N, CA, C and O of each residue as an XYZ file, in Angstrom:
852
protein
N     -23.046    -19.246     17.115
C     -24.323    -18.710     16.313
C     -23.147    -18.173     15.134
O     -21.969    -18.269     15.479
N     -23.489    -17.542     13.586
C     -22.500    -17.371     12.691
C     -23.291    -16.069     12.905
O     -24.403    -15.840     13.381
N     -21.846    -14.923     12.128
C     -21.969    -13.765     12.067
C     -22.719    -13.221     10.472
O     -22.299    -13.729      9.433
N     -23.479    -12.501     10.444
C     -23.531    -12.067      9.117
C     -23.064    -10.605      8.427
O     -22.929     -9.476      8.898
N     -22.878    -11.179      7.061
C     -22.167    -10.218      6.629
C     -22.734    -10.022      4.988
O     -22.762    -11.085      4.368
N     -23.137     -8.934      4.302
C     -23.410     -8.578      3.606
C     -22.569     -8.274      2.138
O     -21.650     -7.459      2.056
N     -23.001     -8.973      1.180
C     -22.028     -8.487     -0.014
C     -22.229     -8.728     -1.166
O     -22.716     -9.775     -1.593
N     -21.774     -7.508     -2.000
C     -22.127     -7.840     -3.709
C     -21.392     -8.430     -4.595
O     -20.174     -8.326     -4.449
N     -21.882     -9.156     -5.676
C     -21.083     -9.522     -6.813
C     -20.824     -8.780     -7.767
O     -21.555     -8.040     -8.425
N     -19.537     -9.040     -7.841
C     -19.005     -7.857     -8.924
C     -18.143     -9.107    -10.248
O     -17.787    -10.285    -10.225
N     -18.126     -7.840    -11.380
C     -17.682     -7.809    -12.323
C     -16.078     -7.709    -12.671
O     -15.298     -8.497    -13.206
N     -15.961     -6.626    -12.227
C     -14.942     -6.033    -12.213
C     -13.639     -6.693    -12.194
O     -13.619     -7.296    -11.121
N     -12.423     -6.921    -12.876
C     -11.288     -7.179    -12.509
C      -9.589     -6.390    -12.805
O      -8.461     -6.690    -12.415
N     -10.018     -5.513    -13.499
C      -8.718     -4.638    -13.890
C      -8.758     -4.165    -12.549
O      -9.527     -4.372    -11.610
N      -7.404     -3.253    -12.748
C      -6.728     -2.274    -11.345
C      -7.473     -1.296    -11.407
O      -7.952     -0.858    -10.361
N      -7.771     -0.686    -12.665
C      -8.267      0.784    -12.561
C      -9.835      0.343    -12.074
O     -10.316      1.164    -11.293
N     -10.610     -0.672    -12.359
C     -12.110     -0.969    -11.715
C     -12.250     -1.179    -10.453
O     -13.189     -0.764     -9.774
N     -10.960     -2.091     -9.918
C     -10.689     -2.081     -8.558
C     -10.008     -0.727     -7.489
O      -9.935     -0.580     -6.269
N      -9.664     -0.049     -8.463
C      -9.583      1.333     -7.181
C     -10.599      1.871     -7.317
O     -10.844      2.612     -6.366
N     -11.692      1.851     -8.425
C     -12.447      2.604     -8.328
C     -13.519      2.237     -7.400
O     -14.262      3.059     -6.863
N     -13.582      0.671     -7.196
C     -14.217      0.056     -6.521
C     -13.862      0.490     -4.807
O     -14.796      0.228     -4.049
N     -12.638      1.107     -4.161
C     -12.516      1.342     -3.567
C     -12.565      2.326     -2.889
O     -12.605      2.561     -1.682
N     -12.554      3.168     -4.241
C     -12.906      5.364     -3.414
C     -14.532      5.086     -3.272
O     -15.035      5.738     -2.357
N     -15.031      4.623     -3.673
C     -16.544      3.955     -3.398
C     -16.897      3.485     -2.178
O     -18.032      3.147     -1.841
N     -15.845      3.464     -1.474
C     -15.953      2.698      0.314
C     -16.008      1.367      0.245
O     -16.427      0.727      1.209
N     -15.597      0.763     -0.891
C     -16.016     -1.125     -0.994
C     -14.549     -1.300     -1.037
O     -13.731     -0.462     -1.415
N     -14.181     -3.215     -0.339
C     -13.321     -3.799     -0.868
C     -13.543     -4.784     -1.253
O     -14.200     -5.667     -0.702
N     -12.843     -4.808     -2.647
C     -12.741     -6.436     -3.874
C     -12.480     -7.132     -3.041
O     -11.721     -6.765     -2.143
N     -13.157     -8.657     -3.076
C     -12.441     -9.944     -2.574
C     -13.079    -11.242     -3.305
O     -13.806    -11.134     -4.292
N     -12.834    -12.110     -2.890
C     -13.405    -13.449     -3.779
C     -13.755    -14.447     -2.724
O     -12.980    -14.818     -1.842
N     -15.018    -14.861     -2.889
C     -15.221    -16.631     -1.956
C     -14.933    -17.725     -3.195
O     -15.117    -17.845     -4.406
N     -14.324    -18.478     -1.992
C     -13.869    -19.657     -2.858
C     -14.311    -20.651     -2.524
O     -14.399    -20.920     -1.326
N     -14.823    -21.705     -3.729
C     -15.662    -23.113     -2.827
C     -14.963    -23.971     -2.580
O     -14.005    -23.405     -2.054
N     -14.735    -25.167     -2.597
C     -14.718    -26.585     -2.333
C     -13.211    -26.481     -3.207
O     -12.063    -26.634     -2.791
N     -13.696    -26.171     -4.515
C     -12.758    -26.518     -5.440
C     -12.228    -25.045     -5.897
O     -12.689    -23.913     -5.750
N     -11.115    -25.536     -6.486
C     -10.605    -23.745     -7.662
C     -11.278    -23.610     -8.208
O     -11.677    -22.485     -7.907
N     -12.505    -24.370     -9.807
C     -12.922    -23.696    -10.023
C     -13.952    -22.596     -9.169
O     -14.284    -21.471     -9.544
N     -14.193    -23.034     -8.383
C     -15.118    -23.109     -8.107
C     -15.382    -21.293     -6.675
O     -15.640    -21.467     -5.484
N     -15.227    -19.977     -7.264
C     -15.089    -18.582     -6.829
C     -16.068    -17.855     -7.117
O     -16.780    -18.310     -8.013
N     -16.299    -17.108     -6.784
C     -17.228    -15.683     -6.948
C     -16.322    -14.155     -6.117
O     -16.210    -13.901     -4.918
N     -15.808    -13.385     -7.327
C     -15.596    -12.339     -7.040
C     -16.935    -11.553     -6.204
O     -18.116    -11.567     -6.551
N     -16.336    -10.886     -5.015
C     -17.428     -9.976     -4.346
C     -16.979     -8.737     -3.974
O     -15.766     -8.644     -3.781
N     -17.821     -7.532     -3.791
C     -17.379     -6.331     -2.867
C     -18.155     -6.951     -1.377
O     -18.785     -7.974     -1.108
N     -17.760     -5.832     -0.674
C     -17.703     -5.843      0.587
C     -17.508     -4.508      1.034
O     -16.583     -3.818      0.603
N     -18.823     -3.868      2.378
C     -18.977     -2.747      2.391
C     -17.362     -2.470      3.551
O     -17.065     -3.200      4.496
N     -16.489     -1.098      3.034
C     -15.358     -1.507      3.885
C     -15.148     -1.273      5.752
O     -14.322     -1.495      6.638
N     -16.544     -0.670      5.552
C     -16.786     -0.314      7.213
C     -17.294     -1.428      7.430
O     -17.052     -1.596      8.625
N     -18.001     -2.567      6.972
C     -17.908     -3.935      7.707
C     -16.535     -4.616      7.565
O     -16.058     -5.196      8.540
N     -16.027     -4.580      6.655
C     -14.202     -5.143      7.088
C     -13.789     -4.501      8.338
O     -13.320     -5.276      9.172
N     -13.826     -3.799      8.520
C     -13.014     -3.353      9.414
C     -13.436     -3.582     10.709
O     -12.672     -3.837     11.640
N     -15.001     -3.472     10.811
C     -15.321     -3.965     11.945
C     -15.773     -5.763     12.299
O     -16.403     -6.400     13.143
N     -15.093     -5.969     11.223
C     -14.950     -7.570     10.966
C     -13.844     -7.993     11.665
O     -13.810     -8.789     12.604
N     -12.567     -7.155     10.916
C     -11.468     -6.799     11.592
C     -10.859     -6.857     12.850
O      -9.929     -7.490     13.350
N     -11.920     -5.734     13.330
C     -11.477     -5.311     14.807
C     -12.389     -6.065     15.572
O     -11.849     -6.317     16.649
N     -13.300     -6.448     15.524
C     -13.712     -7.364     16.737
C     -13.321     -9.246     16.587
O     -12.452     -9.796     17.264
N     -14.113     -9.891     15.652
C     -13.496    -11.499     15.917
C     -13.547    -11.432     14.504
O     -14.683    -11.371     14.034
N     -12.210    -11.426     13.385
C     -11.309    -11.942     12.260
C     -11.915    -13.673     12.411
O     -12.550    -14.319     11.577
N     -11.579    -13.969     13.390
C     -11.798    -15.715     13.107
C     -13.527    -16.201     12.945
O     -13.794    -17.399     12.846
N     -14.272    -15.487     12.936
C     -15.511    -15.421     13.189
C     -15.803    -16.417     11.794
O     -15.219    -16.467     10.711
N     -16.976    -17.175     12.339
C     -18.044    -17.908     11.119
C     -18.379    -17.040     10.850
O     -18.325    -16.165     11.715
N     -18.928    -16.684      9.548
C     -19.826    -15.866      8.799
C     -21.046    -16.445      8.112
O     -21.259    -17.597      7.732
N     -21.760    -15.402      8.053
C     -23.038    -15.754      6.650
C     -22.953    -14.788      6.206
O     -23.470    -13.772      6.671
N     -22.036    -14.870      4.819
C     -22.382    -14.354      4.044
C     -23.009    -14.150      2.731
O     -22.694    -14.736      1.696
N     -24.181    -13.015      2.912
C     -25.307    -13.461      2.194
C     -24.936    -12.305      0.668
O     -24.597    -11.127      0.778
N     -25.123    -13.052     -0.649
C     -24.740    -12.222     -1.755
C     -26.010    -12.369     -2.680
O     -26.525    -13.470     -2.871
N     -26.363    -11.511     -3.096
C     -28.053    -11.050     -3.810
C     -27.738    -11.969     -4.960
O     -26.580    -11.942     -5.378
N     -28.690    -12.858     -5.585
C     -28.205    -13.624     -6.439
C     -27.851    -14.584     -6.578
O     -28.114    -15.205     -7.608
N     -27.080    -15.114     -5.554
C     -26.043    -16.191     -5.569
C     -27.020    -16.853     -3.859
O     -27.247    -18.062     -3.837
N     -27.397    -16.171     -2.865
C     -27.730    -16.912     -1.786
C     -27.005    -16.710     -0.532
O     -26.373    -15.656     -0.605
N     -26.870    -17.207      0.413
C     -26.189    -17.222      1.835
C     -25.224    -18.297      1.930
O     -25.641    -19.435      1.712
N     -23.808    -18.098      2.265
C     -22.447    -19.100      2.507
C     -22.451    -19.079      3.753
O     -22.735    -18.047      4.361
N     -22.105    -20.327      4.425
C     -21.133    -19.615      5.931
C     -19.632    -20.178      5.353
O     -19.521    -21.258      4.774
N     -18.736    -19.445      5.559
C     -17.385    -18.460      5.140
C     -16.448    -18.347      5.941
O     -16.858    -18.979      6.914
N     -15.464    -17.965      6.186
C     -14.167    -17.785      7.193
C     -13.077    -16.702      6.344
O     -12.577    -16.923      5.242
N     -12.986    -16.141      6.739
C     -11.942    -15.067      6.274
C     -10.621    -15.756      6.393
O     -10.071    -16.166      7.416
N     -10.295    -15.796      5.391
C      -8.469    -16.804      5.139
C      -7.134    -16.072      4.975
O      -5.994    -16.511      5.122
N      -7.695    -14.438      4.519
C      -6.530    -13.714      4.024
C      -6.836    -12.022      3.719
O      -7.845    -11.682      3.101
N      -6.237    -11.427      4.027
C      -6.253     -9.454      4.093
C      -4.932     -9.445      3.731
O      -3.924     -9.894      4.277
N      -5.223     -8.542      2.180
C      -4.112     -7.873      1.846
C      -4.139     -6.443      2.077
O      -5.114     -5.813      1.668
N      -3.372     -5.958      2.568
C      -3.159     -4.667      2.930
C      -2.077     -3.719      2.050
O      -1.319     -4.186      1.199
N      -2.153     -2.323      2.415
C      -1.418     -1.486      1.628
C      -0.305     -1.049      2.588
O      -0.467     -0.417      3.632
N       1.340     -1.670      1.850
C       2.205     -1.668      2.890
C       2.694     -0.143      3.768
O       3.404     -0.013      4.765
N       2.098      0.717      3.060
C       2.413      2.584      4.387
C       0.938      2.288      4.490
O       0.496      1.370      5.181
N       0.331      2.962      3.901
C      -1.211      3.161      4.283
C      -1.976      2.048      5.104
O      -2.963      2.319      5.788
N      -1.344      0.522      4.963
C      -1.977     -0.331      6.271
C      -3.817     -0.316      5.678
O      -4.563     -0.979      6.399
N      -4.499      0.406      4.432
C      -5.351      0.425      3.613
C      -5.815     -0.968      3.852
O      -4.951     -1.708      4.324
N      -7.039     -1.515      3.623
C      -7.025     -3.091      3.208
C      -7.759     -3.302      1.714
O      -8.856     -2.772      1.536
N      -7.083     -4.150      0.555
C      -7.072     -3.802     -0.942
C      -7.917     -4.910     -1.087
O      -8.825     -5.006     -1.914
N      -7.559     -5.806     -0.186
C      -8.882     -7.121     -1.139
C      -8.425     -8.290     -0.080
O      -7.363     -8.606      0.457
N      -9.790     -8.774     -0.058
C      -9.925    -10.017      1.323
C     -10.274    -11.049      0.974
O     -11.204    -10.697      0.249
N     -10.246    -12.748      0.886
C     -10.712    -13.593      0.278
C     -11.075    -14.214      1.672
O     -10.588    -13.965      2.774
N     -12.197    -15.208      1.271
C     -13.125    -15.839      2.167
C     -13.634    -17.275      1.650
O     -14.222    -17.379      0.574
N     -13.389    -18.296      2.426
C     -13.595    -19.898      2.575
C     -14.692    -20.039      2.503
O     -15.185    -19.333      3.383
N     -15.879    -20.834      1.665
C     -16.932    -21.577      2.229
C     -16.636    -22.438      2.712
O     -16.035    -23.186      1.941
N     -16.747    -22.887      3.889
C     -16.726    -24.347      4.440
C     -18.114    -25.142      4.590
O     -19.093    -24.912      3.879
N     -18.064    -26.257      5.767
C     -18.682    -27.304      6.182
C     -18.723    -27.535      7.092
O     -17.849    -28.262      7.563
N     -19.942    -26.970      8.007
C     -20.367    -26.710      9.514
C     -20.230    -28.145     10.171
O     -20.056    -28.219     11.388
N     -20.319    -29.505      9.242
C     -19.898    -30.210      9.431
C     -18.194    -30.766      9.954
O     -17.858    -31.706     10.674
N     -17.517    -29.897      9.352
C     -16.251    -30.822      9.021
C     -15.433    -29.541     10.072
O     -16.084    -28.644     10.606
N     -13.919    -29.686     10.220
C     -13.475    -29.424     11.540
C     -12.733    -27.926     10.418
O     -12.606    -27.845      9.197
N     -12.410    -27.015     11.460
C     -11.265    -26.068     10.579
C     -10.110    -25.918     11.462
O     -10.168    -26.230     12.652
N      -8.697    -25.282     10.708
C      -7.782    -25.246     12.019
C      -7.382    -23.816     11.908
O      -6.853    -23.352     10.898
N      -7.793    -22.787     13.532
C      -7.541    -21.612     13.124
C      -6.810    -21.288     14.603
O      -6.758    -21.980     15.620
N      -6.145    -19.657     14.246
C      -5.469    -19.704     15.411
C      -6.611    -18.674     16.401
O      -7.490    -18.052     15.803
N      -6.513    -18.596     17.632
C      -7.575    -18.146     18.481
C      -6.338    -17.155     19.247
O      -5.163    -17.523     19.283
N      -6.859    -15.736     19.893
C      -6.453    -15.244     20.307
C      -6.388    -15.395     22.453
O      -7.315    -15.764     23.175
N      -5.111    -14.999     22.845
C      -5.283    -15.338     24.254
C      -6.063    -14.262     24.551
O      -6.322    -13.312     23.812
N      -6.649    -14.580     26.367
C      -6.853    -13.294     26.859
C      -6.190    -14.190     28.153
O      -6.017    -15.398     28.314
N      -5.897    -12.956     29.017
C      -5.341    -13.344     30.296
C      -6.351    -12.828     30.900
O      -7.142    -12.013     30.424
N      -6.352    -13.427     32.292
C      -7.241    -13.740     33.571
C      -6.527    -13.571     35.033
O      -6.141    -14.564     35.650
N      -6.368    -12.150     35.580
C      -6.067    -12.915     36.953
C      -5.225    -11.909     36.793
O      -5.406    -11.199     35.803
N      -3.968    -11.552     37.823
C      -2.469    -11.597     37.939
C      -1.866    -12.079     38.930
O      -2.108    -11.983     40.133
N      -0.837    -12.756     38.220
C      -0.669    -14.063     39.037
C       0.689    -14.020     40.021
O       1.465    -13.085     39.821
N       1.063    -15.131     41.230
C       1.613    -14.660     42.211
C       2.962    -13.864     41.879
O       3.409    -12.980     42.611
N       3.665    -14.365     40.461
C       5.059    -13.903     40.382
C       5.193    -12.670     40.572
O       6.049    -11.916     41.037
N       3.948    -12.586     40.020
C       3.750    -10.962     39.557
C       3.805     -9.412     40.618
O       4.234     -8.271     40.447
N       3.102    -10.161     41.762
C       2.819     -9.586     43.188
C       4.068     -9.720     43.708
O       4.422     -9.018     44.655
N       4.931    -10.702     43.107
C       6.255    -10.209     43.903
C       7.873     -9.852     43.111
O       9.039    -10.183     43.325
N       7.123     -8.962     42.069
C       8.490     -8.517     41.280
C       8.704     -8.937     40.196
O       9.341     -8.278     39.374
N       8.044    -10.570     39.853
C       8.324    -10.718     38.631
C       7.871    -10.164     37.274
O       7.426     -9.020     37.190
N       7.982    -10.963     36.230
C       7.262     -9.880     34.680
C       6.663    -11.134     34.125
O       7.354    -12.149     34.030
N       5.082    -11.106     33.657
C       4.496    -12.334     33.077
C       4.731    -11.851     31.981
O       4.341    -10.707     31.749
N       5.507    -12.671     30.904
C       5.165    -12.671     29.226
C       4.363    -13.541     28.961
O       3.983    -14.475     29.667
N       3.941    -13.123     27.424
C       2.597    -13.557     26.778
C       3.902    -13.912     25.374
O       4.248    -13.192     24.437
N       4.365    -15.345     25.782
C       5.233    -15.861     24.655
C       3.826    -16.007     23.107
O       4.030    -15.764     21.917
N       2.740    -16.394     23.656
C       2.136    -17.022     21.813
C       0.516    -15.691     22.075
O      -0.377    -15.860     22.904
N       0.569    -15.090     21.578
C      -0.655    -14.395     21.667
C      -1.680    -15.171     20.984
O      -2.744    -15.139     21.602
N      -1.709    -15.769     20.053
C      -2.430    -16.649     19.635
C      -2.352    -18.418     19.978
O      -1.241    -18.932     20.109
N      -2.962    -18.826     20.038
C      -3.154    -20.533     19.681
C      -3.706    -21.232     18.582
O      -4.676    -20.692     18.051
N      -3.499    -21.802     18.336
C      -3.973    -22.829     17.176
C      -4.845    -23.643     17.804
O      -4.478    -24.434     18.673
N      -6.029    -23.523     17.431
C      -6.984    -24.913     17.748
C      -7.985    -25.527     16.460
O      -8.386    -24.822     15.534
N      -8.230    -26.714     16.590
C      -8.862    -27.760     15.910
C     -10.346    -27.855     16.279
O     -10.648    -28.439     17.320
N     -11.366    -27.278     15.435
C     -12.982    -28.013     16.274
C     -14.003    -27.876     14.960
O     -13.485    -27.820     13.845
N     -15.031    -27.838     15.055
C     -16.526    -27.499     13.820
C     -16.213    -26.477     14.165
O     -15.645    -26.277     15.238
N     -16.634    -25.230     12.989
C     -17.122    -24.532     13.601
C     -17.960    -24.062     14.439
O     -17.655    -23.039     15.051
N     -19.160    -24.672     14.655
C     -20.031    -24.260     15.343
C     -18.650    -24.164     17.055
O     -18.535    -23.102     17.668
N     -18.145    -24.957     17.313
C     -18.083    -24.915     18.546
C     -16.291    -23.598     18.761
O     -15.749    -23.250     19.811
N     -16.047    -23.369     17.838
C     -15.242    -22.231     17.882
C     -15.117    -21.105     18.343
O     -15.734    -20.163     17.845
N     -14.359    -20.963     19.311
C     -14.307    -19.955     20.615
C     -14.021    -17.932     19.929
O     -13.620    -17.968     18.766
N     -14.101    -17.147     20.214
C     -13.847    -15.900     19.927
C     -12.305    -15.564     20.858
O     -11.410    -14.757     20.607
N     -12.483    -16.734     22.213
C     -10.888    -16.489     22.429
C     -10.288    -17.471     23.479
O     -11.206    -18.203     23.849
N      -9.375    -17.718     23.974
C      -9.200    -18.697     24.759
C      -8.855    -17.707     25.941
O      -8.209    -16.704     25.639
N      -9.317    -17.942     27.588
C      -9.023    -17.261     28.923
C      -8.690    -18.026     29.261
O      -9.309    -19.077     29.426
N      -7.265    -17.747     29.566
C      -6.665    -18.717     30.670
C      -5.658    -17.448     31.688
O      -4.932    -16.499     31.396
N      -6.265    -18.289     33.352
C      -6.091    -17.840     34.644
C      -4.648    -18.361     35.202
O      -4.341    -19.540     35.378
N      -3.703    -17.032     35.479
C      -2.977    -17.272     35.854
C      -2.326    -16.998     36.643
O      -1.143    -16.657     36.668
N      -3.790    -17.254     38.093
C      -3.568    -16.067     39.399
C      -2.623    -17.192     40.029
O      -2.365    -16.966     41.212
N      -2.122    -18.205     39.574
C      -1.346    -19.217     40.359
C       0.066    -19.330     39.584
O       1.004    -19.631     40.322
N       0.252    -19.216     38.765
C       1.656    -19.090     38.644
C       2.663    -18.128     39.176
O       2.382    -16.960     39.447
N       3.790    -18.633     39.309
C       5.255    -18.161     40.345
C       6.290    -17.744     39.500
O       6.157    -18.074     38.321
N       7.137    -17.199     39.757
C       8.250    -16.998     38.876
C       9.253    -18.060     38.535
O       9.796    -18.813     39.344
N       9.410    -18.030     37.384
C       9.620    -19.337     37.218
C       9.350    -20.126     36.520
O       9.949    -21.075     36.012
N       7.879    -19.528     36.445
C       6.763    -21.380     36.325
C       6.709    -20.716     34.758
O       7.022    -19.557     34.488
N       6.159    -21.903     33.643
C       5.944    -21.886     32.162
C       4.203    -22.532     32.375
O       3.994    -23.491     33.118
N       3.347    -22.004     31.791
C       2.607    -22.540     31.360
C       2.417    -23.159     29.783
O       2.754    -22.391     28.882
N       2.056    -24.091     29.513
C       2.098    -24.723     28.052
C       0.825    -24.928     27.686
O      -0.181    -24.789     28.381
N       0.960    -25.464     25.907
C      -0.657    -25.188     25.363
C      -0.945    -27.072     26.304
O      -2.118    -27.097     26.676
N      -0.566    -27.763     26.500
C      -0.859    -28.415     27.304
C      -1.846    -28.392     28.759
O      -2.622    -29.272     29.130
N      -1.565    -27.220     29.360
C      -1.742    -27.210     30.588
C      -3.341    -25.940     30.069
O      -3.982    -25.383     30.961
N      -3.600    -25.780     28.919
C      -4.929    -25.190     28.823
C      -6.088    -25.729     28.767
O      -6.361    -26.424     27.788
N      -6.699    -25.601     29.436
C      -8.260    -25.753     29.691
C      -9.649    -24.704     28.473
O     -10.310    -23.666     28.457
N      -9.258    -26.386     27.372
C      -9.842    -25.416     26.393
C     -11.533    -25.946     26.100
O     -11.884    -27.039     26.544
N     -12.321    -25.240     25.474
C     -13.371    -26.034     25.888
C     -14.181    -27.363     25.264
O     -13.369    -27.904     24.513
N     -15.133    -27.937     25.257
C     -15.563    -29.407     25.315
C     -15.522    -28.986     23.500
O     -15.593    -27.842     23.052
N     -15.409    -30.073     22.812
C     -15.137    -29.958     20.757
C     -14.191    -29.569     20.637
O     -13.975    -29.929     19.480
N     -12.934    -28.813     21.078
C     -11.896    -27.938     20.961
C     -10.576    -28.501     21.512
O     -10.314    -28.500     22.714
N      -9.617    -29.068     20.389
C      -8.386    -29.116     20.839
C      -7.318    -28.683     20.188
O      -7.448    -28.728     18.964
N      -6.390    -28.312     20.546
C      -5.290    -27.578     20.627
C      -4.429    -28.702     19.106
O      -4.379    -29.914     18.899
N      -3.908    -27.507     18.380
C      -3.197    -27.753     17.337
C      -1.624    -27.537     17.225
O      -1.039    -27.994     16.244
N      -0.925    -26.844     18.220
C      -0.364    -27.344     18.524
C       0.879    -28.545     19.301
O       0.357    -29.589     19.691
N       2.256    -28.438     19.497
C       3.039    -29.123     20.851
C       2.302    -29.286     22.090
O       1.809    -28.166     22.221
N       1.959    -29.902     22.974
C       1.646    -29.434     23.598
C       2.539    -29.279     24.525
O       2.081    -29.382     25.663
N       3.807    -29.038     24.437
C       4.634    -28.762     25.232
C       5.217    -27.107     24.719
O       6.101    -26.511     25.333
N       4.656    -26.666     23.734
C       4.569    -25.189     23.392
C       4.574    -23.920     24.268
O       3.518    -23.346     24.535
N       5.788    -23.480     24.718
C       5.476    -22.429     26.295
C       4.410    -21.151     25.681
O       4.633    -20.528     24.642
N       3.362    -20.966     26.480
C       2.326    -19.910     26.105
C       2.294    -18.516     26.941
O       1.963    -17.337     26.812
N       2.898    -19.489     27.955
C       2.810    -18.060     29.210
C       3.976    -18.353     30.489
O       3.840    -19.327     31.230
N       5.009    -17.481     30.623
C       6.145    -17.281     31.811
C       6.187    -16.556     32.407
O       5.910    -15.425     32.008
N       6.560    -16.798     33.708
C       6.741    -15.607     34.692
C       7.782    -15.273     34.618
O       8.259    -16.372     34.335
N       8.959    -14.355     34.640
C      10.126    -14.202     34.413
C      10.480    -13.212     35.916
O       9.905    -12.255     36.435
N      11.428    -13.817     36.180
C      12.283    -12.884     37.557
C      12.327    -11.735     37.257
O      12.277    -11.326     36.097
N      12.461    -10.799     38.609
C      12.392     -9.074     38.043
C      13.975     -9.401     36.619
O      14.747    -10.360     36.619
N      13.953     -8.502     35.863
C      15.156     -7.978     35.060
C      16.501     -8.565     35.189
O      17.184     -9.344     34.523
N      16.721     -7.468     37.022
C      18.319     -7.649     37.423
C      18.160     -8.933     37.669
O      19.116     -9.484     37.122
N      17.651     -9.542     38.063
C      17.515    -10.814     38.714
C      17.774    -12.077     37.437
O      18.029    -13.165     37.952
N      17.752    -12.099     36.108
C      17.946    -13.049     35.240
C      18.998    -13.095     34.878
O      19.841    -12.206     34.757
N      19.039    -14.514     34.605
C      20.413    -14.948     33.742
C      20.267    -14.818     32.395
O      19.221    -14.687     31.759
N      21.636    -14.876     31.919
C      21.762    -15.060     30.319
C      21.173    -15.955     30.071
O      20.291    -15.787     29.229
N      21.359    -17.431     30.697
C      21.056    -18.775     30.048
C      19.239    -18.291     30.104
O      18.611    -18.283     29.045
N      18.499    -17.888     31.515
C      16.833    -17.280     31.612
C      16.118    -16.573     30.253
O      15.007    -16.728     29.746
N      17.438    -15.606     29.850
C      16.831    -14.957     28.728
C      17.054    -15.171     27.448
O      16.630    -14.331     26.655
N      17.873    -16.512     26.879
C      18.152    -16.733     26.160
C      17.248    -17.953     25.937
O      16.827    -18.243     24.816
N      16.889    -18.842     27.329
C      15.449    -19.515     26.836
C      14.445    -19.038     26.133
O      13.936    -19.522     25.122
N      14.147    -17.974     26.757
C      13.090    -17.192     26.333
C      12.562    -17.037     25.485
O      11.405    -17.153     25.082
N      14.104    -16.537     24.922
C      14.259    -16.003     23.131
C      13.494    -17.088     22.794
O      12.280    -16.990     22.613
N      14.520    -18.819     22.626
C      14.514    -19.369     22.431
C      12.873    -19.925     21.839
O      12.545    -20.178     20.680
N      12.030    -19.993     23.118
C      10.625    -20.127     23.134
C       9.679    -19.378     22.348
O       8.686    -19.895     21.836
N      10.000    -18.106     22.249
C       9.659    -17.251     21.863
C       9.801    -17.413     19.988
O       8.877    -17.346     19.177
N      10.734    -17.554     19.816
C      11.121    -18.247     17.986
C      10.339    -19.706     17.309
O       9.876    -19.874     16.180
N      10.402    -20.604     18.430
C       9.920    -21.609     18.521
C       8.230    -21.680     18.242
O       7.746    -22.568     17.540
N       7.373    -20.578     18.918
C       6.325    -20.472     19.054
C       5.430    -19.688     18.014
O       4.223    -19.768     17.790
N       6.672    -18.706     17.312
C       6.567    -18.117     16.539
C       6.217    -18.959     15.006
O       5.337    -18.902     14.147
N       7.330    -19.664     15.226
C       7.433    -20.736     13.634
C       6.083    -21.153     13.512
O       5.468    -21.068     12.450
N       5.339    -21.845     15.140
C       4.335    -22.593     15.224
C       3.311    -22.244     14.783
O       2.554    -22.927     14.095
N       3.121    -20.835     15.219
C       1.941    -20.243     14.919
C       1.318    -20.036     13.456
O       2.058    -20.346     12.521
N       0.072    -19.560     13.161
C      -0.625    -19.961     11.479
C      -1.524    -18.359     11.710
O      -2.198    -18.005     12.677
N      -1.270    -17.750     10.649
C      -1.527    -16.467     10.676
C      -3.255    -16.504     10.024
O      -4.021    -15.579      9.753
N      -3.429    -18.133      9.928
C      -4.755    -17.743      8.971
C      -5.917    -18.956      9.271
O      -5.724    -19.733     10.206
N      -6.835    -19.042      8.628
C      -7.549    -20.171      8.730
C      -6.994    -21.569      7.992
O      -6.231    -21.550      7.027
N      -7.423    -22.571      8.510
C      -7.002    -23.489      7.528
C      -8.381    -24.565      7.491
O      -8.748    -25.288      8.418
N      -9.279    -24.374      5.551
C      -9.987    -25.052      5.869
C      -9.963    -26.283      5.401
O      -8.937    -26.405      4.731
N     -10.700    -27.454      5.418
C     -10.495    -28.455      4.738
C     -10.743    -29.070      3.754
O     -11.949    -29.101      3.510
N     -10.104    -29.599      3.047
C     -11.354    -29.774      1.096
C     -11.963    -31.142      0.992
O     -12.665    -31.433      0.023
């Protein structure tokens, strides 16, 4: 079910006008349609934006703009101040509920691995996994049970049990979770292998939703 978000249409474009909007406790944004020319400048209450980013930034939203109506959208970009981290601008993209989207979804770990109980270290190589599905099937998170993992075991994208209607958009052999030996017992080769796996996973991960035109 889509989350609801209220917005207002705006006409302001200058830097001074945008700063005035932010001082009023609102965040300027834009809603893109199926084509480049189909865009609507909006403002959203800053508290609503923070709640969205804190709870589920990948959610399917029912965005209502008075005078325009309701649109099914997803958040695709967030611009922040480099120092204060204040949200300066947000981008939404209108989606077709009958077309697949590709979205990174956070990973949640369930249980304590057998390897950890023996003194090993559980390493979450990926904090998100990119998936493809219809918007109605989009999960808030992917939960992975790690209780059976022993020291030296890796869990890959191909090992994840995904909900019905959801498929992984990353290579099946991409390492998601690893259980390392206690630090004093790790060889240089093992440490280097995990560093390589982390770099490869980071290069494949996407920071925003991809919405098909």
